PDB file of C-alpha atoms in Angstrom:
ATOM      1  CA  MET A 263      20.110 -26.578 -17.737  1.00 63.00           C
ATOM      2  CA  HIS A 264      22.723 -27.914 -15.335  1.00 72.00           C
ATOM      3  CA  ALA A 265      22.762 -26.501 -11.806  1.00 78.00           C
ATOM      4  CA  SER A 266      26.385 -25.375 -12.122  1.00 81.00           C
ATOM      5  CA  THR A 267      25.514 -23.422 -15.277  1.00 83.00           C
ATOM      6  CA  VAL A 268      22.624 -21.723 -13.495  1.00 86.00           C
ATOM      7  CA  ARG A 269      24.962 -20.772 -10.648  1.00 89.00           C
ATOM      8  CA  SER A 270      27.472 -19.327 -13.093  1.00 90.00           C
ATOM      9  CA  LEU A 271      24.728 -17.330 -14.802  1.00 90.00           C
ATOM     10  CA  LEU A 272      23.439 -16.129 -11.425  1.00 92.00           C
ATOM     11  CA  VAL A 273      26.873 -14.816 -10.436  1.00 92.00           C
ATOM     12  CA  ARG A 274      27.311 -13.093 -13.788  1.00 92.00           C
ATOM     13  CA  GLY A 275      23.816 -11.660 -13.574  1.00 93.00           C
ATOM     14  CA  MET A 276      24.669 -10.087 -10.225  1.00 95.00           C
ATOM     15  CA  LEU A 277      27.947  -8.772 -11.679  1.00 95.00           C
ATOM     16  CA  ALA A 278      26.090  -7.317 -14.669  1.00 95.00           C
ATOM     17  CA  GLY A 279      23.576  -5.780 -12.255  1.00 94.00           C
ATOM     18  CA  LEU A 280      26.444  -4.192 -10.338  1.00 95.00           C
ATOM     19  CA  ILE A 281      27.908  -2.674 -13.515  1.00 95.00           C
ATOM     20  CA  ALA A 282      24.469  -1.481 -14.606  1.00 95.00           C
ATOM     21  CA  GLY A 283      23.912  -0.045 -11.132  1.00 94.00           C
ATOM     22  CA  LEU A 284      27.114   2.002 -11.373  1.00 95.00           C
ATOM     23  CA  LEU A 285      25.987   3.646 -14.600  1.00 95.00           C
ATOM     24  CA  ALA A 286      22.443   4.071 -13.282  1.00 94.00           C
ATOM     25  CA  PHE A 287      23.871   5.785 -10.187  1.00 94.00           C
ATOM     26  CA  ALA A 288      25.754   8.225 -12.415  1.00 94.00           C
ATOM     27  CA  VAL A 289      22.531   9.065 -14.257  1.00 93.00           C
ATOM     28  CA  ALA A 290      20.579   9.342 -11.004  1.00 91.00           C
ATOM     29  CA  TYR A 291      23.159  11.704  -9.524  1.00 91.00           C
ATOM     30  CA  VAL A 292      23.414  13.932 -12.599  1.00 91.00           C
ATOM     31  CA  VAL A 293      19.768  14.145 -13.693  1.00 89.00           C
ATOM     32  CA  GLY A 294      17.855  12.829 -10.682  1.00 84.00           C
ATOM     33  CA  GLU A 295      19.295  14.750  -7.751  1.00 85.00           C
ATOM     34  CA  PRO A 296      18.589  18.303  -9.047  1.00 85.00           C
ATOM     35  CA  PRO A 297      14.793  17.791  -9.097  1.00 82.00           C
ATOM     36  CA  VAL A 298      14.996  16.138  -5.669  1.00 81.00           C
ATOM     37  CA  ASP A 299      16.824  19.193  -4.344  1.00 80.00           C
ATOM     38  CA  GLY A 300      14.186  21.366  -5.990  1.00 79.00           C
ATOM     39  CA  ALA A 301      11.385  19.375  -4.344  1.00 77.00           C
ATOM     40  CA  ILE A 302      13.066  19.709  -0.957  1.00 75.00           C
ATOM     41  CA  ALA A 303      13.402  23.459  -1.484  1.00 78.00           C
ATOM     42  CA  VAL A 304       9.697  23.703  -2.312  1.00 72.00           C
ATOM     43  CA  GLU A 305       8.816  21.694   0.796  1.00 73.00           C
ATOM     44  CA  GLU A 306      11.011  23.882   3.014  1.00 71.00           C
ATOM     45  CA  ALA A 307       9.502  27.031   1.551  1.00 73.00           C
ATOM     46  CA  GLN A 308       5.976  25.763   2.213  1.00 67.00           C
ATOM     47  CA  ALA A 309       6.927  24.731   5.747  1.00 66.00           C
ATOM     48  CA  ALA A 310       8.436  28.157   6.423  1.00 71.00           C
ATOM     49  CA  GLN A 311       5.316  29.852   5.092  1.00 67.00           C
ATOM     50  CA  GLU A 312       3.108  27.752   7.350  1.00 63.00           C
ATOM     51  CA  ALA A 313       5.339  28.413  10.340  1.00 64.00           C
ATOM     52  CA  HIS A 314       5.424  32.178   9.699  1.00 64.00           C
ATOM     53  CA  PRO A 315       2.006  33.174   8.319  1.00 62.00           C
ATOM     54  CA  ALA A 316       1.344  36.697   7.174  1.00 56.00           C
ATOM     55  CA  PRO A 317       0.571  38.998  10.147  1.00 57.00           C
ATOM     56  CA  ASP A 318      -3.094  39.628  10.839  1.00 54.00           C
ATOM     57  CA  ALA A 319      -3.987  43.203  10.017  1.00 48.00           C
ATOM     58  CA  HIS A 320      -6.654  43.190  12.756  1.00 51.00           C
ATOM     59  CA  ALA A 321      -4.343  41.899  15.440  1.00 49.00           C
ATOM     60  CA  GLY A 322      -3.231  44.286  18.171  1.00 49.00           C
ATOM     61  CA  HIS A 323       0.251  45.714  18.261  1.00 50.00           C
ATOM     62  CA  GLY A 324       1.018  43.612  21.294  1.00 49.00           C
ATOM     63  CA  GLY A 325       0.262  40.331  19.487  1.00 48.00           C
ATOM     64  CA  THR A 326       3.199  38.080  18.660  1.00 47.00           C
ATOM     65  CA  ALA A 327       3.445  35.451  15.974  1.00 45.00           C
ATOM     66  CA  ALA A 328       3.618  31.816  17.035  1.00 46.00           C
ATOM     67  CA  GLU A 329       7.137  30.579  17.319  1.00 48.00           C
ATOM     68  CA  ALA A 330       8.212  28.163  14.616  1.00 45.00           C
ATOM     69  CA  PRO A 331       8.582  24.590  15.773  1.00 46.00           C
ATOM     70  CA  GLU A 332      12.138  23.518  16.269  1.00 51.00           C
ATOM     71  CA  GLU A 333      13.437  21.634  13.226  1.00 51.00           C
ATOM     72  CA  GLU A 334      14.255  17.986  13.698  1.00 54.00           C
ATOM     73  CA  GLU A 335      17.865  17.097  13.129  1.00 57.00           C
ATOM     74  CA  GLU A 336      18.323  14.740  10.177  1.00 60.00           C
ATOM     75  CA  ALA A 337      19.779  11.322  11.004  1.00 63.00           C
ATOM     76  CA  VAL A 338      21.629  11.354   7.662  1.00 63.00           C
ATOM     77  CA  SER A 339      22.698  14.622   6.076  1.00 71.00           C
ATOM     78  CA  ARG A 340      21.517  15.545   2.602  1.00 68.00           C
ATOM     79  CA  PRO A 341      25.031  15.358   1.043  1.00 70.00           C
ATOM     80  CA  VAL A 342      25.410  11.805   2.342  1.00 72.00           C
ATOM     81  CA  GLN A 343      21.939  10.880   1.089  1.00 72.00           C
ATOM     82  CA  SER A 344      22.691  12.167  -2.413  1.00 67.00           C
ATOM     83  CA  THR A 345      26.061  10.374  -2.704  1.00 78.00           C
ATOM     84  CA  PHE A 346      26.824   7.348  -0.543  1.00 83.00           C
ATOM     85  CA  GLY A 347      23.191   6.673   0.284  1.00 82.00           C
ATOM     86  CA  LEU A 348      22.065   6.930  -3.327  1.00 85.00           C
ATOM     87  CA  ALA A 349      24.977   4.791  -4.544  1.00 87.00           C
ATOM     88  CA  THR A 350      24.285   2.086  -1.967  1.00 89.00           C
ATOM     89  CA  GLY A 351      20.605   1.942  -2.795  1.00 90.00           C
ATOM     90  CA  VAL A 352      21.085   1.827  -6.563  1.00 91.00           C
ATOM     91  CA  LEU A 353      23.905  -0.748  -6.417  1.00 93.00           C
ATOM     92  CA  VAL A 354      22.024  -3.088  -4.081  1.00 94.00           C
ATOM     93  CA  TYR A 355      18.948  -2.709  -6.282  1.00 92.00           C
ATOM     94  CA  GLY A 356      20.978  -3.484  -9.404  1.00 92.00           C
ATOM     95  CA  VAL A 357      22.672  -6.563  -7.924  1.00 94.00           C
ATOM     96  CA  ALA A 358      19.405  -7.970  -6.579  1.00 94.00           C
ATOM     97  CA  LEU A 359      17.452  -7.467  -9.793  1.00 92.00           C
ATOM     98  CA  GLY A 360      20.430  -8.714 -11.817  1.00 91.00           C
ATOM     99  CA  GLY A 361      20.338 -12.008  -9.949  1.00 92.00           C
ATOM    100  CA  ILE A 362      16.582 -12.364 -10.374  1.00 93.00           C
ATOM    101  CA  ALA A 363      16.813 -11.501 -14.073  1.00 92.00           C
ATOM    102  CA  ALA A 364      19.599 -14.077 -14.514  1.00 91.00           C
ATOM    103  CA  LEU A 365      17.316 -16.776 -13.087  1.00 91.00           C
ATOM    104  CA  ALA A 366      14.522 -15.628 -15.410  1.00 90.00           C
ATOM    105  CA  PHE A 367      16.995 -15.811 -18.309  1.00 90.00           C
ATOM    106  CA  SER A 368      17.939 -19.378 -17.331  1.00 88.00           C
ATOM    107  CA  PHE A 369      14.280 -20.371 -17.480  1.00 87.00           C
ATOM    108  CA  ALA A 370      13.521 -18.466 -20.696  1.00 84.00           C
ATOM    109  CA  LEU A 371      16.528 -19.631 -22.729  1.00 83.00           C
ATOM    110  CA  GLY A 372      15.250 -21.981 -25.429  1.00 78.00           C
ATOM    111  CA  ARG A 373      11.644 -21.735 -24.233  1.00 76.00           C
ATOM    112  CA  ILE A 374      10.600 -18.461 -25.886  1.00 75.00           C
ATOM    113  CA  GLY A 375      12.109 -19.189 -29.274  1.00 71.00           C
ATOM    114  CA  ARG A 376      15.381 -20.071 -30.907  1.00 77.00           C
ATOM    115  CA  PHE A 377      17.204 -16.962 -29.791  1.00 80.00           C
ATOM    116  CA  SER A 378      20.879 -16.662 -28.994  1.00 86.00           C
ATOM    117  CA  PRO A 379      21.903 -16.031 -25.373  1.00 87.00           C
ATOM    118  CA  ARG A 380      22.546 -12.372 -26.181  1.00 90.00           C
ATOM    119  CA  ALA A 381      19.121 -11.933 -27.772  1.00 91.00           C
ATOM    120  CA  THR A 382      17.461 -13.787 -24.899  1.00 90.00           C
ATOM    121  CA  ALA A 383      19.237 -11.540 -22.389  1.00 92.00           C
ATOM    122  CA  ALA A 384      18.055  -8.459 -24.278  1.00 93.00           C
ATOM    123  CA  LEU A 385      14.479  -9.748 -24.377  1.00 91.00           C
ATOM    124  CA  THR A 386      14.596 -10.641 -20.679  1.00 92.00           C
ATOM    125  CA  ALA A 387      15.861  -7.165 -19.779  1.00 94.00           C
ATOM    126  CA  ALA A 388      13.230  -5.498 -21.970  1.00 94.00           C
ATOM    127  CA  ALA A 389      10.444  -7.602 -20.471  1.00 92.00           C
ATOM    128  CA  ALA A 390      11.671  -6.885 -16.931  1.00 92.00           C
ATOM    129  CA  PHE A 391      11.861  -3.145 -17.584  1.00 94.00           C
ATOM    130  CA  THR A 392       8.366  -3.154 -19.070  1.00 94.00           C
ATOM    131  CA  THR A 393       6.611  -5.251 -16.439  1.00 93.00           C
ATOM    132  CA  VAL A 394       8.529  -4.288 -13.306  1.00 92.00           C
ATOM    133  CA  TYR A 395       8.823  -0.563 -13.941  1.00 92.00           C
ATOM    134  CA  LEU A 396       7.239   0.923 -17.080  1.00 94.00           C
ATOM    135  CA  VAL A 397       3.693  -0.423 -16.685  1.00 94.00           C
ATOM    136  CA  PRO A 398       3.458   0.419 -12.947  1.00 93.00           C
ATOM    137  CA  PHE A 399       5.021   3.817 -13.708  1.00 92.00           C
ATOM    138  CA  LEU A 400       2.305   4.610 -16.238  1.00 92.00           C
ATOM    139  CA  LYS A 401      -0.376   3.947 -13.635  1.00 91.00           C
ATOM    140  CA  TYR A 402       1.421   5.319 -10.558  1.00 88.00           C
ATOM    141  CA  PRO A 403       4.183   7.705 -11.701  1.00 86.00           C
ATOM    142  CA  ALA A 404       7.111   8.373  -9.404  1.00 82.00           C
ATOM    143  CA  THR A 405       6.980  11.463  -7.201  1.00 81.00           C
ATOM    144  CA  PRO A 406       9.747  13.277  -5.309  1.00 77.00           C
ATOM    145  CA  PRO A 407      10.042  12.628  -1.574  1.00 70.00           C
ATOM    146  CA  ALA A 408       7.722  14.483   0.804  1.00 64.00           C
ATOM    147  CA  VAL A 409       5.455  15.651  -2.027  1.00 70.00           C
ATOM    148  CA  GLY A 410       2.374  13.526  -1.377  1.00 65.00           C
ATOM    149  CA  ASN A 411       0.116  13.208   1.638  1.00 66.00           C
ATOM    150  CA  PRO A 412       2.127  11.367   4.341  1.00 68.00           C
ATOM    151  CA  ASP A 413      -1.046   9.826   5.748  1.00 69.00           C
ATOM    152  CA  THR A 414      -1.597   7.767   2.571  1.00 70.00           C
ATOM    153  CA  ILE A 415       1.964   6.633   1.850  1.00 75.00           C
ATOM    154  CA  GLY A 416       1.161   3.098   3.015  1.00 78.00           C
ATOM    155  CA  LYS A 417      -1.819   2.862   0.686  1.00 80.00           C
ATOM    156  CA  ARG A 418       0.132   4.309  -2.241  1.00 79.00           C
ATOM    157  CA  THR A 419       3.024   1.900  -1.683  1.00 83.00           C
ATOM    158  CA  THR A 420       0.649  -1.061  -1.539  1.00 87.00           C
ATOM    159  CA  LEU A 421      -1.038  -0.040  -4.783  1.00 87.00           C
ATOM    160  CA  PHE A 422       2.313   0.387  -6.541  1.00 88.00           C
ATOM    161  CA  PHE A 423       3.582  -3.067  -5.551  1.00 90.00           C
ATOM    162  CA  LEU A 424       0.202  -4.567  -6.410  1.00 92.00           C
ATOM    163  CA  MET A 425       0.561  -3.056  -9.884  1.00 92.00           C
ATOM    164  CA  ILE A 426       4.051  -4.561 -10.199  1.00 93.00           C
ATOM    165  CA  LEU A 427       2.775  -8.017  -9.228  1.00 94.00           C
ATOM    166  CA  LEU A 428      -0.179  -7.760 -11.587  1.00 94.00           C
ATOM    167  CA  SER A 429       2.030  -6.546 -14.446  1.00 94.00           C
ATOM    168  CA  VAL A 430       4.515  -9.408 -13.999  1.00 93.00           C
ATOM    169  CA  LEU A 431       1.730 -12.002 -13.877  1.00 94.00           C
ATOM    170  CA  LEU A 432       0.104 -10.553 -16.984  1.00 94.00           C
ATOM    171  CA  GLY A 433       3.469 -10.565 -18.741  1.00 91.00           C
ATOM    172  CA  LEU A 434       3.997 -14.242 -17.919  1.00 91.00           C
ATOM    173  CA  ALA A 435       0.478 -15.024 -19.090  1.00 92.00           C
ATOM    174  CA  ALA A 436       1.170 -13.218 -22.371  1.00 91.00           C
ATOM    175  CA  VAL A 437       4.335 -15.265 -22.938  1.00 87.00           C
ATOM    176  CA  ILE A 438       2.495 -18.535 -22.261  1.00 88.00           C
ATOM    177  CA  ALA A 439      -0.373 -17.511 -24.535  1.00 90.00           C
ATOM    178  CA  GLY A 440       2.053 -16.562 -27.294  1.00 85.00           C
ATOM    179  CA  ARG A 441       3.794 -19.920 -27.118  1.00 85.00           C
ATOM    180  CA  ARG A 442       0.492 -21.811 -27.289  1.00 88.00           C
ATOM    181  CA  LEU A 443      -0.800 -19.753 -30.196  1.00 88.00           C
ATOM    182  CA  ALA A 444       2.416 -20.032 -32.204  1.00 83.00           C
ATOM    183  CA  PRO A 445       1.677 -23.447 -33.793  1.00 84.00           C
ATOM    184  CA  ARG A 446      -1.645 -22.159 -35.174  1.00 87.00           C
ATOM    185  CA  LEU A 447      -0.870 -18.519 -35.933  1.00 86.00           C
ATOM    186  CA  GLY A 448       2.853 -18.525 -36.499  1.00 84.00           C
ATOM    187  CA  ASN A 449       5.424 -16.850 -34.257  1.00 80.00           C
ATOM    188  CA  TRP A 450       4.878 -13.299 -35.509  1.00 84.00           C
ATOM    189  CA  ASN A 451       1.066 -13.321 -35.366  1.00 88.00           C
ATOM    190  CA  ALA A 452       1.091 -15.131 -32.018  1.00 85.00           C
ATOM    191  CA  THR A 453       3.441 -12.515 -30.577  1.00 87.00           C
ATOM    192  CA  LEU A 454       1.222  -9.690 -31.807  1.00 91.00           C
ATOM    193  CA  ALA A 455      -1.890 -11.369 -30.397  1.00 92.00           C
ATOM    194  CA  ALA A 456      -0.250 -11.960 -27.009  1.00 91.00           C
ATOM    195  CA  ALA A 457       1.038  -8.373 -26.867  1.00 92.00           C
ATOM    196  CA  ALA A 458      -2.397  -7.016 -27.769  1.00 94.00           C
ATOM    197  CA  GLY A 459      -3.994  -9.126 -25.044  1.00 93.00           C
ATOM    198  CA  PHE A 460      -1.449  -7.843 -22.529  1.00 93.00           C
ATOM    199  CA  VAL A 461      -2.216  -4.237 -23.452  1.00 94.00           C
ATOM    200  CA  VAL A 462      -5.995  -4.748 -23.265  1.00 95.00           C
ATOM    201  CA  VAL A 463      -5.968  -6.522 -19.897  1.00 94.00           C
ATOM    202  CA  THR A 464      -3.485  -4.011 -18.496  1.00 94.00           C
ATOM    203  CA  GLY A 465      -5.776  -1.192 -19.629  1.00 94.00           C
ATOM    204  CA  VAL A 466      -8.667  -2.824 -17.776  1.00 93.00           C
ATOM    205  CA  ALA A 467      -6.492  -3.057 -14.657  1.00 91.00           C
ATOM    206  CA  PHE A 468      -5.622   0.631 -15.003  1.00 92.00           C
ATOM    207  CA  ALA A 469      -9.316   1.480 -15.108  1.00 92.00           C
ATOM    208  CA  LEU A 470     -10.251  -0.667 -12.113  1.00 91.00           C
ATOM    209  CA  LEU A 471      -7.422   0.170  -9.727  1.00 89.00           C
ATOM    210  CA  PRO A 472      -7.834   3.402  -7.744  1.00 86.00           C
ATOM    211  CA  ALA A 473      -5.810   6.476  -8.655  1.00 80.00           C
ATOM    212  CA  ASN A 474      -3.339   8.289  -6.417  1.00 75.00           C
ATOM    213  CA  ASP A 475      -5.266  11.532  -6.183  1.00 69.00           C
ATOM    214  CA  ASP A 476      -3.240  12.763  -3.200  1.00 65.00           C
ATOM    215  CA  ALA A 477       0.187  11.670  -4.439  1.00 67.00           C
ATOM    216  CA  VAL A 478       1.119  15.299  -5.213  1.00 71.00           C
ATOM    217  CA  LYS A 479       0.269  18.317  -3.109  1.00 71.00           C
ATOM    218  CA  ALA A 480      -1.713  21.088  -4.747  1.00 70.00           C
ATOM    219  CA  GLY A 481       0.488  23.865  -6.026  1.00 71.00           C
ATOM    220  CA  PHE A 482       3.613  21.775  -6.524  1.00 75.00           C
ATOM    221  CA  PRO A 483       5.440  22.946  -9.691  1.00 78.00           C
ATOM    222  CA  ALA A 484       4.399  20.734 -12.604  1.00 79.00           C
ATOM    223  CA  ALA A 485       7.669  21.250 -14.488  1.00 85.00           C
ATOM    224  CA  LEU A 486       9.693  20.069 -11.490  1.00 84.00           C
ATOM    225  CA  LEU A 487       7.436  17.066 -11.054  1.00 84.00           C
ATOM    226  CA  TRP A 488       7.858  15.924 -14.666  1.00 87.00           C
ATOM    227  CA  GLU A 489      11.576  16.566 -14.527  1.00 89.00           C
ATOM    228  CA  PHE A 490      11.798  14.148 -11.615  1.00 89.00           C
ATOM    229  CA  ARG A 491       9.606  11.582 -13.344  1.00 89.00           C
ATOM    230  CA  LEU A 492      11.618  11.688 -16.566  1.00 92.00           C
ATOM    231  CA  ALA A 493      14.826  11.348 -14.552  1.00 92.00           C
ATOM    232  CA  SER A 494      13.399   8.320 -12.754  1.00 92.00           C
ATOM    233  CA  LEU A 495      12.435   6.779 -16.088  1.00 93.00           C
ATOM    234  CA  ALA A 496      15.918   7.464 -17.495  1.00 94.00           C
ATOM    235  CA  VAL A 497      17.612   5.764 -14.525  1.00 94.00           C
ATOM    236  CA  GLN A 498      15.566   2.594 -14.974  1.00 94.00           C
ATOM    237  CA  ALA A 499      16.028   2.580 -18.750  1.00 95.00           C
ATOM    238  CA  VAL A 500      19.816   2.860 -18.380  1.00 95.00           C
ATOM    239  CA  LEU A 501      19.879   0.184 -15.685  1.00 95.00           C
ATOM    240  CA  TRP A 502      18.039  -2.408 -17.753  1.00 95.00           C
ATOM    241  CA  ALA A 503      19.670  -1.512 -21.069  1.00 95.00           C
ATOM    242  CA  VAL A 504      23.179  -1.856 -19.642  1.00 96.00           C
ATOM    243  CA  PHE A 505      22.238  -5.053 -17.846  1.00 96.00           C
ATOM    244  CA  GLY A 506      20.849  -6.586 -21.032  1.00 94.00           C
ATOM    245  CA  VAL A 507      24.026  -5.811 -22.994  1.00 95.00           C
ATOM    246  CA  VAL A 508      26.560  -6.788 -20.301  1.00 95.00           C
ATOM    247  CA  PHE A 509      24.761  -9.917 -19.158  1.00 94.00           C
ATOM    248  CA  GLY A 510      24.208 -11.000 -22.753  1.00 93.00           C
ATOM    249  CA  VAL A 511      27.977 -10.938 -23.379  1.00 93.00           C
ATOM    250  CA  LEU A 512      28.766 -12.755 -20.126  1.00 93.00           C
ATOM    251  CA  ALA A 513      26.054 -15.379 -20.632  1.00 90.00           C
ATOM    252  CA  GLN A 514      27.168 -15.998 -24.208  1.00 90.00           C
ATOM    253  CA  LYS A 515      30.701 -16.747 -22.979  1.00 89.00           C
ATOM    254  CA  VAL A 516      29.501 -19.067 -20.217  1.00 86.00           C
ATOM    255  CA  LEU A 517      27.204 -21.071 -22.466  1.00 86.00           C
ATOM    256  CA  ALA A 518      29.727 -21.197 -25.309  1.00 83.00           C
ATOM    257  CA  ALA A 519      32.371 -22.576 -22.936  1.00 74.00           C
ATOM    258  CA  ARG A 520      29.930 -25.185 -21.595  1.00 67.00           C
ATOM    259  CA  THR A 521      28.948 -26.225 -25.107  1.00 66.00           C
ATOM    260  CA  ALA A 522      32.559 -26.475 -26.218  1.00 62.00           C
ATOM    261  CA  GLY A 523      33.383 -28.588 -23.197  1.00 54.00           C
ATOM    262  CA  ALA A 524      30.430 -30.902 -23.791  1.00 54.00           C
ATOM    263  CA  ASP A 525      31.310 -31.333 -27.481  1.00 52.00           C
ATOM    264  CA  ALA A 526      35.009 -32.028 -26.848  1.00 50.00           C
ATOM    265  CA  PRO A 527      36.010 -35.609 -27.797  1.00 55.00           C
ATOM    266  CA  ALA A 528      36.961 -37.936 -24.977  1.00 49.00           C
ATOM    267  CA  PRO A 529      40.660 -38.905 -24.683  1.00 50.00           C
ATOM    268  CA  ALA A 530      41.874 -42.154 -26.214  1.00 49.00           C
ATOM    269  CA  GLY A 531      40.942 -45.146 -24.142  1.00 49.00           C
ATOM    270  CA  GLY A 532      37.828 -43.448 -22.789  1.00 46.00           C
ATOM    271  CA  ARG A 533      39.647 -42.197 -19.700  1.00 46.00           C
ATOM    272  CA  ILE A 534      39.088 -38.656 -18.532  1.00 42.00           C
ATOM    273  CA  PRO A 535      42.123 -37.157 -16.838  1.00 42.00           C
ATOM    274  CA  GLY A 536      41.569 -36.218 -13.209  1.00 37.00           C
TER     275      GLY A 536
END
């Protein structure tokens, strides 16, 4: 594929990521922010309870409770975090992943089968959603902020990104294996065999990698936790679904225009106008 075509696809991938990010932000604000607010309320209630414990029945009348520590002033207010901060994060995330997915599309087009640009874009988006988010999510589900043990956040973050890297590598290996098995097994059987191998090896990785036992504090409401996790899953699903549709349309137009230009007959005399 020509370098100029790759650049055009990269720009359109970032544009599609921006559009997908806008819709994902809407979903995150509507269905994701309420459980975050609920988690913050739970955290504040627990902090208040720890700061003001029940009075000791055996304490003398002259005893006084320990004064609550002065609350730290937030650098960014909660309303700003839930609007401008959330929008900035989701949009930057969408643009960045849109560009990366566009490069993956440029590599995959024509190499994973005789699919149209739209179908290839849909497959690329589905593969990215599965490997970058869904598989790591199944092993290390998302949790609201300030829910887990703060002392292990570094370890938990490392494990999550390790799972992403492992999932992407296993996905690439499955694609390569499927392509090599296709001449002997046929496309359908080779795809099933590669998918089964991906599931088996991923299951082994799930069993070997340590669990996040302290990712959620004891006593945190289970319903609120799953509400947050489902909202997180919905945001990612919308992001990748919209990207696959929008980028597929844009890529189809780019490649159709390039093909039409390449197939156009040269002017009489063999001279190309400047």
